[in-house]
Tab-separated table of C-alpha atoms in Angstrom:
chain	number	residue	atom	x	y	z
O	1	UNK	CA	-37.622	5.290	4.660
O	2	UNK	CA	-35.474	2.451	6.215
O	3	UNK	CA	-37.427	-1.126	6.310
O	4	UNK	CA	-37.991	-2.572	9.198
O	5	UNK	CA	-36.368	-6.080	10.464
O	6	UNK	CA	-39.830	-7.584	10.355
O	7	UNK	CA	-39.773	-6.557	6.445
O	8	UNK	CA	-36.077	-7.826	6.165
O	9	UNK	CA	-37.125	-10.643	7.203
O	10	UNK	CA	-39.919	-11.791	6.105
O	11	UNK	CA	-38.352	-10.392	2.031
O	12	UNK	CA	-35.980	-13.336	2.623
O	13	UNK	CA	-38.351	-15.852	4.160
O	14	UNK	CA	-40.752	-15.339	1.624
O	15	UNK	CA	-37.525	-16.074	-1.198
O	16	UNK	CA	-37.059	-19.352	1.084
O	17	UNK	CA	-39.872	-20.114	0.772
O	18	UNK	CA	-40.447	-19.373	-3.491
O	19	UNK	CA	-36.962	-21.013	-4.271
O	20	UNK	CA	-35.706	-23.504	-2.035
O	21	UNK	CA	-37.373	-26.451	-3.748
O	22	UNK	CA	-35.255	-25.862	-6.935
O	23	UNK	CA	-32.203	-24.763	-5.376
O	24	UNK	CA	-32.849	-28.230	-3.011
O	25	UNK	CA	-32.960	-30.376	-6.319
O	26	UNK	CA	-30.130	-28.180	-7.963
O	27	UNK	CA	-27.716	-29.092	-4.969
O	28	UNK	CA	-29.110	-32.847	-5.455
O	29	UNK	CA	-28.383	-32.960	-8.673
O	30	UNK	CA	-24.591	-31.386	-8.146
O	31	UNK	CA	-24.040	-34.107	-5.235
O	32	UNK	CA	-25.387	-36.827	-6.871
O	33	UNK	CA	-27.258	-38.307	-4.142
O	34	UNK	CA	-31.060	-39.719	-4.195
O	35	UNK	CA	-33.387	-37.189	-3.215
O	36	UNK	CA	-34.679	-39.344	-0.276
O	37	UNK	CA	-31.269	-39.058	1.016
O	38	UNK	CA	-29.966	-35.422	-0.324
O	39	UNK	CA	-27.903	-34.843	3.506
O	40	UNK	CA	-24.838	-33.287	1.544
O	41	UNK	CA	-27.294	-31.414	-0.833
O	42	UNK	CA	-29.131	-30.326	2.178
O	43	UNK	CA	-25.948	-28.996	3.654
O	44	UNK	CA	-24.915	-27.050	0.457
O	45	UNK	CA	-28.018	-25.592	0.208
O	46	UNK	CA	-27.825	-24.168	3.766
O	47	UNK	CA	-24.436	-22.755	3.557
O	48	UNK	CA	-25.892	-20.658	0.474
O	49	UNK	CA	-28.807	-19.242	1.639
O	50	UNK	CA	-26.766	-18.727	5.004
O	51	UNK	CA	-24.568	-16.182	2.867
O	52	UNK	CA	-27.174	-14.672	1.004
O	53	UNK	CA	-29.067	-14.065	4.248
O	54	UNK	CA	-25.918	-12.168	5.518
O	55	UNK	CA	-25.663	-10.447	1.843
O	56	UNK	CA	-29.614	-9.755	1.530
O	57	UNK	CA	-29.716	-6.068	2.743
O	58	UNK	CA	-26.905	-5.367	0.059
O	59	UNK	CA	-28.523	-7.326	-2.343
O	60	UNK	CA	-30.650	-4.031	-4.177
O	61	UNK	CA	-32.077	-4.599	-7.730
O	62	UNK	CA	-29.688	-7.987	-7.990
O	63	UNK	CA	-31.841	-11.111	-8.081
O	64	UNK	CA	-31.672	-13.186	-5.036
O	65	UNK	CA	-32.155	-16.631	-6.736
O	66	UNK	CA	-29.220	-15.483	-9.104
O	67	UNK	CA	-27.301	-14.746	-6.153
O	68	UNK	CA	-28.029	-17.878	-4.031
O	69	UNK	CA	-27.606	-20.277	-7.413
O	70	UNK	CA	-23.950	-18.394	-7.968
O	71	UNK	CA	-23.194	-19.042	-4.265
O	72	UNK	CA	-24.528	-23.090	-4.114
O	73	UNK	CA	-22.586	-23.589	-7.507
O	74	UNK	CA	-19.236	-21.604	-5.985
O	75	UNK	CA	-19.216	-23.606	-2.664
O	76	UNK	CA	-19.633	-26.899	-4.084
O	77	UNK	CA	-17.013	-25.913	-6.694
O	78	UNK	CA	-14.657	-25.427	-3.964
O	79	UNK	CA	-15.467	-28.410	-1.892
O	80	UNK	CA	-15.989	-31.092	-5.453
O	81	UNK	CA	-13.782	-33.164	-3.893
O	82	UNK	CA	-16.231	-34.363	-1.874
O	83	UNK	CA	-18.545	-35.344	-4.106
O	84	UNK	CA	-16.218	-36.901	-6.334
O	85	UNK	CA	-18.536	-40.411	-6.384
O	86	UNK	CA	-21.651	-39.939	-6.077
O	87	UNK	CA	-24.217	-41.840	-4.302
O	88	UNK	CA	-26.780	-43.249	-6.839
O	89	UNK	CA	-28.534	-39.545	-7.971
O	90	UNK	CA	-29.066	-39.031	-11.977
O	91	UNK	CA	-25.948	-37.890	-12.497
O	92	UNK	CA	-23.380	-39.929	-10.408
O	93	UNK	CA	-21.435	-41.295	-13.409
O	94	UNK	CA	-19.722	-37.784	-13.606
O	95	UNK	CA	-17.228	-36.225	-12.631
O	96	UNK	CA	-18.457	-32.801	-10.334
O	97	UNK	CA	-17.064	-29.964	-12.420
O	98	UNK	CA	-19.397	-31.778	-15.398
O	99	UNK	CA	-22.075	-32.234	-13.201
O	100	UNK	CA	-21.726	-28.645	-12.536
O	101	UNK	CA	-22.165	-27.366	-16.104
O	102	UNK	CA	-24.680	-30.043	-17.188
O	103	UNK	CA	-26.668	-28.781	-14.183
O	104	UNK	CA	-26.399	-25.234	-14.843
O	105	UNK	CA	-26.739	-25.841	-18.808
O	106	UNK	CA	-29.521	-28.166	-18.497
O	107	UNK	CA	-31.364	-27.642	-15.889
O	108	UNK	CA	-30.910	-24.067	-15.055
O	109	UNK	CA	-30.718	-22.675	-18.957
O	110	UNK	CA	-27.664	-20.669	-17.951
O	111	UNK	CA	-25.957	-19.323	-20.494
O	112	UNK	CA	-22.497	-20.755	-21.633
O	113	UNK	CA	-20.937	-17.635	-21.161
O	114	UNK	CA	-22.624	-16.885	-17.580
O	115	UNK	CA	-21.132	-20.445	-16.677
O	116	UNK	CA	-18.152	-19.716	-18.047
O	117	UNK	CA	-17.549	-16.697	-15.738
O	118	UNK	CA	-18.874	-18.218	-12.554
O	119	UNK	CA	-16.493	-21.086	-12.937
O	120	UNK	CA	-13.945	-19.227	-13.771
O	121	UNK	CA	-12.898	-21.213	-17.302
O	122	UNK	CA	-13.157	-20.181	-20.916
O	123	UNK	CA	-16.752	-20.761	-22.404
O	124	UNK	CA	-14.828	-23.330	-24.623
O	125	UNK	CA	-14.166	-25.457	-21.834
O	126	UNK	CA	-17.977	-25.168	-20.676
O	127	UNK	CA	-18.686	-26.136	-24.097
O	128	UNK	CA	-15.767	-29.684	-23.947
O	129	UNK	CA	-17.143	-30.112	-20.460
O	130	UNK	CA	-20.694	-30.182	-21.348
O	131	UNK	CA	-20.269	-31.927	-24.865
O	132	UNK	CA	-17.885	-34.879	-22.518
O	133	UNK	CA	-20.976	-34.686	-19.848
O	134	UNK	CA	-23.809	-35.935	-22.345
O	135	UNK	CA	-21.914	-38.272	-24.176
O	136	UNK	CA	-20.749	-40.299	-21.070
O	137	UNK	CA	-24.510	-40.085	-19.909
O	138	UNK	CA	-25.489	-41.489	-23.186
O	139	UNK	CA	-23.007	-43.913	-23.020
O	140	UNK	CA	-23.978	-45.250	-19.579
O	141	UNK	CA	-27.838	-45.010	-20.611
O	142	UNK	CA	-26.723	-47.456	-23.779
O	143	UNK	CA	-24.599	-49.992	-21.363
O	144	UNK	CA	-27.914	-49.962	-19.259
């Protein structure tokens, strides 16, 4: 039996509403900016639920935070160059393609492999970039 658009719709508003805090302090953490001012992060996070709103029908047995995480990460990794400096959030000391793998590592718990193949980089690079990541944040907590 085909669902209805009412169903459809309220599926996705319903993921909205489960998982758009973390994704919201995910995207923060990738632009670097305060979360009283996340505008940019705010912006990200639109543009990825935007896509997996227009994906959700398709979206059968896949998990939609997965799938909305893989698309945030993705667009920012295309766009990093405009969140080269950040703006004052935790991790505005670094560079974005570390922030992107310390976020991912760290906060997400995704695997090195799994960030490997959404960045599209050897896991040993993940490993550099995320081994260069917390030893400039140490460094900069020291200098502190």
């Amino acid at each position: 039996m085909e669902r209805g658009y009412g169903d459809f719709y309220g599926e996705f508003e319903a993921f909205v509403a489960g998982a758009a805090g973390r994704l919201l302090h995910l995207a923060t953490l990738l632009t670097a900016e305060p979360r009283d001012d996340a505008v940019a992060a705010r912006r990200l996070l639109s543009a990825a639920l935007a896509r997996t709103y227009a994906d959700w029908r398709r979206l059968r047995g896949d998990d939609p935070y997965a799938v909305t995480r893989a698309e945030l990460c993705t667009t920012f990794a295309r766009s990093a160059w405009r969140y080269h400096r950040g703006r004052g959030g935790v991790l505005a000391v670094l560079p974005p393609q570390e922030r992107l793998v310390l976020a991912l590592r760290l906060y997400e718990g995704v695997a090195e492999e799994q960030v490997a193949a959404l960045l599209g980089v050897p896991p040993d690079r993940v490993r550099a970039l995320y081994h260069r990541a917390t030893a400039a944040l140490r460094a900069h907590r020291a200098a502190a």
